[in-house]
Amino acid sequence: MKVIIVLFLLYLVSVGCYQDTKEEGGHASLDTPMSEESDISNTTQLTSEEEKENDRKLMEQWTRMFFNMGRTPQQGEQILIFPGLFNGSTTVEVAKLREFRSFDNETTTNNITVLPAYLIDGQPELSEVPTPANATSPSFIVLSNDSRLFFHDEEYYFEDVESQDEDQRQRRRLRSARNEMNLLNADHEHITTMITTVFSTARNYLNNETVRANVVQYLTHKMRSFGLVTGNQIFHPIEFAALFSEGDEGDVPSGTNVIGILPGELWGSQEDEVLVIGAHWDTVPFSGGMDDNGSGVTAVLEVARAMTEGGCRPKHSVIFVAFDLEEVGCLGSIFFVRDFLIQQVLQPHGAKLKGAFILDTIMNYNETQFSQTLSPEWQSALPFFWEDIQAENNTGDFLAVLYRKDVDASLADTLASNWKSDGKPSKKKSQRDNTVDRNPRTFRVNNKEITIMKTQDKPIETVKSSSSKYRLKKVQMDLVAEVGEELELLTGWIDLLRSDHSRFWYHNIESYPHSFPAVLITDTAPYRGIMQECYHQECDSSSANENLKFANIPFLTKTCQALIDTMVSLSESKCLFQSQQQEGTKGRRQGASKQKISSYSSGSRTKFFPQILIVTIALLSLKWQSC
């Protein structure tokens, strides 16, 4: 709720791209939005209906502001540091982003030229690039190959964890060589190390910037050690200053998205159908963020490990990303979608996005009855989901996949299929009718009547694993693919859109109007078990979990396995370990066939030996008689 209030204040004081403005002394000023609301708020006593209407208007304003953030003119700076990706076009020697603030459009420092992105590699000339009238400082997007910007001067906290990582990597290689381990299987030991150390440490910009820098360094080293094309997207979002403290520009921190690319065979072509798997790595102040969202980042890294160590060569490219500043309005995913995914990956070659898997709090598992609840907003927006949970005695023993029927269903279906089969080929069965057939009835949710018709598309489907107790629920959201300018249509769904998946669904970027397919994977965050108390609190940590037992690592491992199989399948990867298994199976079949033939031959000789012996004796007997 604090974030909602702060974001609404931002709407009142921000640029206001879609409100009528007038120029006064060279600055754009905002008309007070929705002046009718002021009349309502000034009344001495409001009726319950007036209060509801007032709340509705406030939420509509907040919704328009939240989904228009992607259109806000960029006023801060941005650096994309990808060694090897930008053909050595530009390098920089500064390590602090804020040093860019005083630069002009073209600056030379230490004989190294720093240029905005629009002056690099055939981009439009400066005259073609519009400059926002309300911009308060230059905007830079610097493409850099200088790997020195990966490193920080502060003490590095997680070197001991990297040592454990290397030891585990060596053990996996040995076990794989002895055919004791499939490298495409999720590694419980690796997952446990990450989630209980690095990703159970407070990672908020208000706590300790040194720790944050070290987490970025760990993430970067980790992805590079997998052999991914790895980079940092550093951004300084001063255009959203009202989200931070007093709204002063000097209080705005820099954020860093860590991105790893596994290029597919079709990388750099319009035939490429890119996949994204991402999770935010930051936390709220003082929270260790083990579930929110260390669990999600751990899963992203484990999928990357399996695909690279398993020798996977995808046909379609896969991008692994850890978003920053999600807890402050999903800022990291705005910059990733707008300034990296669209501008640097999709638009240059006309590639498409096949889909994004966004992971946000995914390891809370609770088999206790009445451990699962939902907020009134979730209940109203997803009445079938709420009814399904109540029918199972409110038990929080599942992972939820939220998707839009007409856009994201194939992503949800593939994940559900791999969840059920546990990586084993499933036998084809006749497709069953995916409908609900029951008598019409009405029930109440949040003082609102909901009527279920006799036959309609089934909005909830529960999938059981073939080899474990863990379940997955596909939750269909009745949301359209495009809303255009009618952003108020999303008001009733806003509590289900406050995560990075919403920046893919409704990024609202004019230069790229299409909605992206994406699914949100979650354990429902603050609505299950002890996380109803520990969500965004200090007890969301590995130390607290020793007693509270909300984090279930085997459940997280199961989720990682389903994601590994899904990414391998959707990227159409050819993996070395799979090839070895196929060759081994083929060799065993050939060996069995030869053994069968040899056995048959030997058996045949044994079978006919008595007859041969009798004939031989008879011939010898005749010969003796003739003699």
XYZ file of C-alpha atoms in Angstrom:
627
model
C 0.000 0.000 0.000
C 2.916 2.368 0.692
C 4.141 1.836 -2.848
C 0.675 2.628 -4.205
C 0.515 5.872 -2.241
C 4.004 6.913 -3.312
C 3.286 6.077 -6.948
C 0.089 8.114 -6.843
C 2.040 11.074 -5.471
C 4.403 10.623 -8.397
C 1.444 10.980 -10.722
C 0.607 14.339 -9.185
C 4.106 15.773 -9.442
C 5.618 13.966 -12.437
C 5.938 14.896 -16.053
C 2.317 14.069 -16.823
C 2.790 13.157 -20.471
C -0.901 12.592 -21.054
C -2.402 15.521 -19.186
C -3.071 18.867 -20.802
C -0.121 21.149 -20.113
C 0.734 24.759 -20.740
C 4.107 26.403 -21.044
C 5.131 28.819 -18.332
C 8.661 30.202 -18.467
C 9.894 27.271 -20.553
C 8.624 24.603 -18.122
C 5.662 22.275 -18.515
C 3.148 22.634 -15.701
C 0.384 20.190 -14.840
C -3.257 20.999 -14.551
C -4.655 19.427 -11.407
C -5.906 16.012 -12.547
C -9.553 15.220 -12.146
C -10.716 18.431 -10.547
C -14.082 16.798 -9.840
C -12.296 14.629 -7.321
C -11.299 17.708 -5.333
C -14.958 18.628 -4.930
C -15.715 15.151 -3.648
C -12.801 15.119 -1.220
C -13.821 18.523 0.183
C -17.270 17.404 1.232
C -17.685 17.268 4.973
C -19.141 13.769 5.078
C -19.028 11.137 2.359
C -21.561 8.391 1.879
C -20.298 4.844 1.354
C -21.145 5.110 -2.351
C -19.237 8.362 -2.681
C -16.261 6.824 -0.932
C -16.289 3.903 -3.334
C -16.508 6.248 -6.305
C -13.685 8.369 -4.905
C -11.527 5.275 -4.395
C -12.329 4.082 -7.905
C -11.195 7.375 -9.435
C -8.003 7.369 -7.395
C -7.214 3.820 -8.525
C -7.920 4.724 -12.146
C -5.452 7.613 -11.848
C -2.857 5.343 -10.276
C -3.390 2.703 -12.980
C -2.932 5.211 -15.804
C 0.190 6.557 -14.141
C 1.688 3.093 -13.507
C 1.242 1.892 -17.080
C 2.299 5.195 -18.617
C 5.676 5.048 -16.850
C 7.162 3.300 -19.888
C 6.375 6.411 -21.942
C 7.924 8.887 -19.529
C 10.749 10.716 -21.334
C 14.114 9.498 -20.164
C 15.987 12.116 -18.161
C 18.567 9.963 -16.429
C 21.551 8.078 -17.787
C 22.071 4.512 -18.844
C 25.069 2.307 -19.640
C 24.927 -1.053 -21.389
C 28.135 -2.931 -20.655
C 28.378 -6.056 -22.818
C 31.920 -7.154 -23.673
C 31.856 -8.580 -27.166
C 28.302 -7.580 -28.025
C 28.695 -4.069 -29.428
C 31.708 -4.627 -31.734
C 33.981 -2.383 -29.676
C 32.085 0.721 -30.773
C 32.349 2.631 -27.511
C 34.247 2.244 -24.256
C 34.272 4.333 -21.121
C 36.636 4.618 -18.184
C 34.331 5.957 -15.483
C 32.885 3.566 -12.916
C 30.277 5.875 -11.375
C 27.197 6.510 -13.424
C 26.547 9.966 -12.014
C 29.728 11.307 -13.607
C 27.820 11.314 -16.891
C 25.535 14.075 -15.675
C 27.836 16.925 -16.523
C 28.641 15.631 -19.992
C 27.415 17.296 -23.160
C 26.068 15.327 -26.133
C 29.643 14.435 -27.101
C 32.416 14.373 -24.546
C 36.029 13.282 -24.660
C 37.732 12.180 -21.471
C 41.206 10.652 -21.388
C 41.076 10.418 -25.190
C 38.094 8.066 -24.979
C 34.912 9.243 -26.658
C 31.578 8.857 -24.895
C 28.572 9.099 -27.187
C 24.820 8.770 -26.795
C 23.393 5.661 -28.441
C 21.864 7.597 -31.314
C 25.347 8.550 -32.573
C 26.619 4.969 -32.659
C 26.640 2.368 -35.456
C 24.420 4.005 -38.025
C 21.838 5.268 -35.557
C 19.860 8.435 -36.515
C 21.707 11.725 -36.529
C 21.376 14.041 -33.557
C 18.962 16.306 -35.416
C 16.547 13.396 -35.851
C 16.310 12.632 -32.136
C 13.605 14.599 -30.304
C 14.666 16.240 -27.053
C 11.933 16.310 -24.390
C 10.947 19.875 -23.575
C 10.797 19.003 -19.888
C 14.162 17.217 -19.704
C 16.276 18.548 -16.857
C 19.570 16.856 -17.807
C 21.069 15.049 -20.815
C 20.029 11.451 -21.457
C 22.772 8.986 -22.371
C 22.653 5.375 -23.442
C 26.290 4.314 -23.647
C 27.127 0.979 -25.266
C 30.327 -0.283 -23.744
C 32.648 -3.252 -24.084
C 34.825 -2.222 -21.151
C 34.741 -5.150 -18.727
C 36.358 -2.981 -16.032
C 32.901 -1.609 -15.320
C 31.876 -5.014 -13.986
C 34.070 -4.531 -10.934
C 33.689 -2.452 -7.793
C 36.206 -1.046 -5.339
C 34.333 -2.264 -2.270
C 35.188 -5.463 -0.408
C 33.685 -8.492 -2.100
C 31.423 -10.413 0.297
C 30.628 -13.597 -1.599
C 34.046 -14.970 -2.604
C 33.557 -17.968 -0.293
C 30.273 -18.757 -2.065
C 32.034 -18.666 -5.437
C 34.553 -21.154 -4.044
C 31.671 -23.455 -3.067
C 30.193 -22.986 -6.535
C 33.448 -24.123 -8.151
C 33.707 -27.169 -5.870
C 30.139 -28.145 -6.739
C 30.828 -27.653 -10.449
C 33.778 -30.071 -10.279
C 31.695 -32.661 -8.425
C 28.923 -32.398 -11.030
C 31.436 -32.962 -13.832
C 32.847 -36.066 -12.152
C 29.402 -37.490 -11.426
C 28.343 -36.779 -14.990
C 31.462 -38.537 -16.341
C 30.558 -41.606 -14.253
C 26.968 -41.431 -15.571
C 25.747 -40.756 -12.039
C 24.159 -37.421 -12.880
C 22.211 -35.816 -15.692
C 23.471 -32.243 -15.948
C 20.024 -31.174 -17.148
C 18.590 -32.171 -13.777
C 18.144 -29.431 -11.192
C 20.963 -29.566 -8.645
C 19.564 -29.398 -5.101
C 22.999 -28.634 -3.605
C 23.633 -25.703 -5.947
C 20.164 -24.275 -5.308
C 20.590 -24.575 -1.539
C 23.937 -22.754 -1.583
C 22.586 -19.761 -3.495
C 19.271 -19.364 -1.680
C 20.711 -19.622 1.839
C 23.658 -17.268 1.328
C 23.697 -14.560 -1.342
C 19.938 -14.417 -1.833
C 19.023 -14.285 1.812
C 20.875 -10.985 2.320
C 19.119 -7.587 2.379
C 19.562 -6.048 -1.076
C 17.721 -2.735 -0.843
C 19.368 0.527 -1.935
C 18.651 2.083 1.494
C 20.472 -0.636 3.467
C 23.969 -1.116 2.160
C 25.146 -0.080 -1.295
C 28.313 -2.166 -0.848
C 26.294 -5.350 -0.421
C 24.240 -4.452 -3.492
C 27.401 -3.916 -5.519
C 28.686 -7.294 -4.379
C 25.424 -9.008 -5.323
C 25.680 -7.465 -8.800
C 29.263 -8.686 -9.029
C 28.233 -12.199 -7.927
C 25.397 -12.328 -10.461
C 27.692 -11.079 -13.220
C 30.499 -13.519 -12.391
C 27.986 -16.341 -12.143
C 26.471 -15.761 -15.576
C 29.891 -15.258 -17.155
C 31.126 -18.521 -15.595
C 28.289 -20.299 -17.419
C 29.632 -18.959 -20.711
C 26.703 -16.624 -21.323
C 27.170 -13.328 -23.163
C 26.877 -11.332 -19.965
C 26.361 -7.645 -19.322
C 25.123 -4.990 -16.937
C 22.407 -2.500 -17.759
C 23.024 0.377 -15.350
C 20.345 3.042 -15.171
C 19.784 6.172 -13.135
C 16.016 6.841 -13.176
C 15.846 10.491 -12.149
C 12.631 10.856 -14.155
C 11.021 8.814 -11.365
C 12.572 10.802 -8.510
C 9.219 11.133 -6.731
C 9.391 7.411 -5.902
C 12.440 7.916 -3.683
C 12.530 9.560 -0.233
C 11.762 13.261 -0.549
C 11.561 13.094 -4.297
C 14.910 14.837 -4.600
C 17.033 13.933 -7.611
C 20.056 13.432 -5.395
C 18.276 10.616 -3.538
C 17.712 8.543 -6.662
C 19.934 5.430 -6.669
C 21.348 3.713 -9.717
C 19.837 0.372 -10.606
C 21.550 -2.540 -12.338
C 19.938 -5.267 -14.404
C 22.247 -8.250 -14.887
C 21.636 -9.923 -18.247
C 23.006 -13.168 -19.695
C 22.361 -14.246 -23.286
C 22.535 -17.785 -24.652
C 22.498 -16.991 -28.382
C 20.531 -19.391 -30.532
C 21.320 -20.548 -34.058
C 18.954 -17.817 -35.291
C 20.454 -14.996 -33.196
C 20.524 -11.739 -35.140
C 17.861 -12.796 -37.647
C 14.169 -12.106 -37.982
C 13.457 -15.831 -37.595
C 14.679 -15.785 -34.005
C 11.928 -16.200 -31.411
C 13.594 -15.017 -28.232
C 12.757 -16.421 -24.800
C 13.223 -14.510 -21.553
C 13.347 -15.892 -18.026
C 13.671 -13.269 -15.313
C 13.241 -12.360 -11.654
C 13.971 -9.270 -9.568
C 16.983 -9.425 -7.268
C 16.340 -6.371 -5.065
C 14.458 -6.382 -1.746
C 12.540 -3.955 0.429
C 14.503 -2.307 3.272
C 15.946 -4.690 5.884
C 14.314 -7.815 4.431
C 16.611 -10.701 3.546
C 14.276 -11.478 0.669
C 14.737 -15.244 0.708
C 11.346 -15.934 -0.849
C 10.808 -12.406 -2.238
C 12.693 -12.781 -4.432
C 15.842 -14.748 -3.796
C 13.872 -17.822 -4.800
C 13.136 -16.405 -8.251
C 16.736 -15.318 -8.959
C 18.035 -18.691 -7.771
C 15.737 -20.434 -10.248
C 16.905 -18.199 -13.120
C 20.554 -19.055 -12.381
C 19.827 -22.758 -12.010
C 18.118 -22.891 -15.401
C 21.121 -21.074 -16.905
C 23.502 -23.548 -15.246
C 21.626 -26.603 -16.502
C 21.359 -25.405 -20.094
C 25.025 -24.402 -20.330
C 26.595 -27.306 -18.415
C 24.247 -29.636 -20.263
C 25.770 -28.409 -23.526
C 22.508 -27.055 -24.937
C 22.621 -25.358 -28.336
C 19.277 -23.604 -28.748
C 17.696 -22.779 -32.064
C 16.022 -19.725 -30.500
C 17.966 -17.412 -28.192
C 17.411 -17.386 -24.436
C 17.911 -14.297 -22.252
C 18.376 -14.652 -18.487
C 17.811 -11.435 -16.530
C 17.880 -10.315 -12.893
C 15.889 -7.072 -12.587
C 16.708 -4.310 -10.114
C 14.388 -1.807 -8.375
C 11.272 -3.931 -8.818
C 10.224 -2.959 -5.327
C 10.076 0.685 -6.461
C 7.526 0.507 -9.280
C 9.079 -2.291 -11.412
C 11.681 0.134 -12.768
C 14.277 -2.449 -13.795
C 11.862 -4.258 -16.075
C 10.799 -0.947 -17.666
C 14.395 -0.205 -18.650
C 15.009 -3.807 -19.736
C 11.939 -4.020 -21.994
C 12.152 -0.505 -23.404
C 15.881 0.085 -23.746
C 17.415 -3.368 -24.099
C 14.936 -6.007 -25.292
C 13.186 -3.828 -27.864
C 15.997 -1.476 -28.914
C 18.985 -3.816 -28.860
C 17.504 -7.278 -29.541
C 14.150 -7.203 -31.333
C 14.036 -4.082 -33.481
C 17.520 -4.207 -35.079
C 16.817 -7.530 -36.796
C 13.028 -7.849 -36.658
C 13.146 -10.754 -34.200
C 10.143 -11.745 -32.093
C 9.637 -12.527 -28.431
C 8.224 -16.023 -28.031
C 7.549 -15.399 -24.362
C 8.809 -14.424 -20.913
C 8.684 -16.418 -17.682
C 8.685 -14.059 -14.694
C 9.388 -15.625 -11.295
C 8.337 -13.783 -8.135
C 8.329 -15.605 -4.752
C 8.204 -19.301 -5.628
C 9.364 -21.441 -2.674
C 6.707 -21.134 0.053
C 4.968 -24.502 0.355
C 2.385 -25.289 3.040
C 0.356 -28.501 3.332
C -1.652 -27.206 6.281
C -5.354 -26.631 5.761
C -6.463 -22.974 5.937
C -2.901 -21.792 5.252
C -3.897 -20.200 1.934
C -5.880 -17.003 1.527
C -6.277 -14.289 -1.109
C -6.843 -10.567 -0.835
C -10.324 -9.174 -1.635
C -8.865 -7.815 -4.894
C -7.647 -11.283 -5.935
C -10.944 -12.842 -4.900
C -12.961 -10.384 -7.004
C -10.683 -10.608 -10.043
C -10.260 -14.408 -9.883
C -13.465 -15.845 -8.366
C -12.884 -19.297 -9.874
C -9.418 -19.454 -8.367
C -10.800 -18.473 -4.967
C -13.564 -21.074 -5.245
C -11.012 -23.733 -6.207
C -8.853 -22.896 -3.176
C -11.846 -23.017 -0.839
C -12.875 -26.391 -2.248
C -9.435 -27.695 -1.171
C -9.751 -26.355 2.383
C -7.508 -23.362 1.657
C -4.346 -25.455 1.441
C -1.224 -23.676 0.112
C 0.474 -26.678 -1.475
C 0.779 -25.473 -5.070
C 2.608 -23.137 -7.422
C 0.432 -20.717 -9.422
C 0.972 -19.753 -13.063
C -1.009 -16.633 -14.028
C -1.644 -16.102 -17.726
C -3.973 -14.465 -20.254
C -5.981 -16.994 -22.222
C -5.561 -15.504 -25.693
C -1.876 -14.545 -25.428
C 0.074 -16.621 -22.921
C -1.718 -19.993 -22.888
C 0.985 -21.875 -24.834
C 3.632 -20.832 -22.294
C 1.475 -21.979 -19.377
C 0.575 -25.237 -21.148
C 4.214 -26.125 -21.859
C 5.241 -25.476 -18.256
C 2.284 -27.512 -16.956
C 3.150 -30.403 -19.276
C 6.751 -30.481 -18.043
C 5.612 -30.161 -14.443
C 3.469 -33.255 -14.891
C 5.974 -35.386 -16.794
C 9.107 -34.461 -14.771
C 11.153 -34.433 -17.969
C 9.982 -37.883 -19.074
C 8.225 -38.232 -22.445
C 4.501 -38.278 -21.852
C 2.263 -40.825 -23.506
C -0.241 -39.314 -25.885
C -3.770 -39.398 -24.609
C -7.018 -38.342 -26.131
C -7.549 -34.654 -25.543
C -10.218 -34.178 -22.923
C -12.797 -31.445 -23.069
C -11.467 -28.476 -21.118
C -14.873 -27.250 -19.958
C -16.851 -27.075 -16.768
C -20.341 -28.575 -16.917
C -22.481 -27.886 -13.895
C -25.701 -26.183 -12.967
C -25.690 -22.399 -12.872
C -25.187 -21.078 -9.372
C -24.365 -17.817 -7.682
C -21.977 -17.118 -4.812
C -20.670 -13.962 -3.183
C -17.081 -12.707 -3.194
C -16.247 -9.455 -1.432
C -19.967 -8.540 -1.241
C -20.277 -9.059 -4.958
C -22.440 -11.678 -6.648
C -20.658 -13.998 -9.099
C -22.673 -16.334 -11.302
C -21.155 -19.447 -12.840
C -22.745 -20.429 -16.130
C -23.442 -24.035 -17.025
C -20.679 -24.489 -19.597
C -17.663 -22.282 -20.122
C -13.914 -22.417 -20.537
C -12.217 -23.881 -17.540
C -10.234 -21.052 -15.926
C -8.367 -23.219 -13.377
C -6.462 -26.410 -14.006
C -4.493 -28.310 -11.375
C -1.547 -30.394 -12.583
C 0.063 -33.079 -10.446
C 3.641 -34.210 -10.784
C 4.188 -37.813 -11.838
C 6.944 -38.370 -9.280
C 6.352 -35.931 -6.406
C 3.581 -34.484 -4.268
C 3.974 -30.960 -5.623
C 1.152 -29.424 -7.655
C 0.833 -26.565 -10.118
C -2.282 -24.494 -10.826
C -2.797 -22.773 -14.162
C -4.800 -19.632 -13.403
C -6.417 -18.008 -16.407
C -6.938 -14.249 -16.206
C -9.747 -12.750 -18.246
C -7.556 -9.961 -19.581
C -7.320 -8.809 -23.181
C -4.011 -8.577 -25.018
C -4.257 -4.869 -25.783
C -5.970 -2.057 -23.911
C -4.639 0.881 -25.935
C -5.396 4.181 -24.238
C -8.120 2.621 -22.075
C -5.740 1.859 -19.232
C -8.527 2.235 -16.679
C -9.711 -1.226 -17.820
C -6.818 -2.606 -15.770
C -7.900 -0.931 -12.526
C -9.693 -3.987 -11.142
C -6.635 -6.138 -11.820
C -3.962 -3.863 -10.405
C -3.177 -6.020 -7.368
C -2.291 -8.856 -9.758
C -0.145 -6.629 -11.983
C 2.325 -5.285 -9.428
C 5.235 -7.381 -10.663
C 7.624 -7.412 -13.611
C 5.305 -9.480 -15.857
C 3.054 -6.410 -16.237
C 5.872 -4.569 -18.059
C 5.717 -7.268 -20.736
C 1.928 -7.429 -20.885
C 1.261 -3.681 -20.988
C 4.572 -1.912 -21.542
C 2.645 0.831 -23.401
C 5.637 1.855 -25.514
C 4.441 3.765 -28.566
C 7.292 2.714 -30.859
C 6.493 -0.968 -30.227
C 2.747 -1.317 -29.598
C 2.523 -5.097 -29.344
C 1.884 -6.860 -26.055
C 4.460 -9.516 -25.182
C 3.479 -13.062 -24.141
C 4.484 -13.670 -20.523
C 3.424 -15.642 -17.459
C 3.817 -14.871 -13.769
C 4.964 -17.806 -11.639
C 4.344 -17.318 -7.911
C 3.440 -18.974 -4.622
C 0.969 -16.052 -4.107
C 3.539 -14.154 -1.986
C 1.841 -12.565 1.091
C -1.213 -14.829 1.034
C 0.205 -18.111 2.330
C 1.175 -19.369 5.762
C 3.844 -17.521 7.708
C 4.528 -15.218 4.749
C 1.308 -13.433 5.676
C 3.449 -12.060 8.515
C 6.933 -12.219 6.985
C 6.264 -10.741 3.531
C 8.519 -7.657 3.181
C 9.768 -8.229 6.745
C 13.091 -9.249 8.288
C 11.853 -12.797 8.904
C 11.909 -13.518 5.150
C 15.419 -14.934 5.554
C 17.283 -18.226 5.852
C 17.993 -17.695 9.570
C 14.297 -17.184 10.353
C 13.375 -20.160 8.176
C 15.170 -22.481 10.584
C 12.213 -22.068 12.935
C 9.388 -20.753 10.743
C 9.808 -23.331 7.948
C 8.131 -21.392 5.140
C 10.836 -22.009 2.529
C 10.768 -25.449 0.932
C 13.905 -26.077 -1.135
C 12.689 -29.390 -2.655
C 9.621 -27.472 -3.897
C 11.941 -24.861 -5.431
C 14.052 -27.642 -6.980
C 10.940 -29.164 -8.551
C 10.047 -25.750 -10.007
C 13.570 -25.347 -11.396
C 13.333 -28.738 -13.112
C 10.045 -27.873 -14.811
C 11.527 -24.560 -15.979
C 14.688 -26.250 -17.322
C 12.640 -28.703 -19.356
C 10.351 -25.909 -20.565
C 13.178 -23.631 -21.730
C 14.950 -26.527 -23.481
C 11.707 -27.435 -25.230
C 10.602 -23.944 -26.288
C 14.088 -22.909 -27.450
C 14.294 -26.134 -29.471
C 17.654 -26.888 -27.925
C 19.925 -29.782 -28.814
C 21.701 -30.691 -25.596
C 24.902 -32.713 -25.338
C 23.735 -34.830 -22.445
C 20.527 -35.728 -24.295
C 22.616 -36.738 -27.327
C 24.865 -38.874 -25.144
C 21.844 -40.528 -23.605
C 20.358 -41.209 -27.039
C 23.676 -42.632 -28.261
C 23.919 -44.731 -25.119
C 20.372 -45.988 -25.574
C 21.085 -46.744 -29.228
C 24.283 -48.579 -28.272
C 22.480 -50.575 -25.608
C 19.760 -51.498 -28.091
C 22.347 -52.589 -30.665
C 24.210 -54.559 -28.030
C 21.003 -56.191 -26.887
C 20.141 -57.011 -30.503
C 23.567 -58.632 -31.125
C 23.297 -60.521 -27.883
C 19.861 -61.736 -28.906
C 21.172 -62.900 -32.301
C 24.152 -64.614 -30.694
C 21.900 -66.180 -28.122
C 19.520 -67.323 -30.849
C 22.381 -68.819 -32.854
C 23.781 -70.597 -29.843
C 20.340 -71.748 -28.835
C 19.690 -73.086 -32.313
C 22.873 -75.145 -32.277
C 21.971 -76.531 -28.901
C 18.426 -77.301 -30.014
C 19.439 -79.320 -33.110
C 22.481 -81.105 -31.607
C 20.610 -84.339 -30.640
C 19.193 -84.767 -34.148
C 22.635 -84.246 -35.710
C 24.134 -86.805 -33.329
C 21.496 -89.445 -34.208
C 21.990 -88.957 -37.968
C 25.778 -89.216 -37.574
C 25.499 -92.474 -35.596
C 23.117 -93.914 -38.202
C 25.524 -93.122 -41.049
C 28.445 -94.659 -39.201
C 26.368 -97.781 -38.495
C 25.553 -98.219 -42.200
C 29.224 -97.820 -43.068
C 30.252 -100.469 -40.566
C 27.627 -102.924 -41.945
C 28.894 -102.457 -45.498
C 32.381 -103.229 -44.334
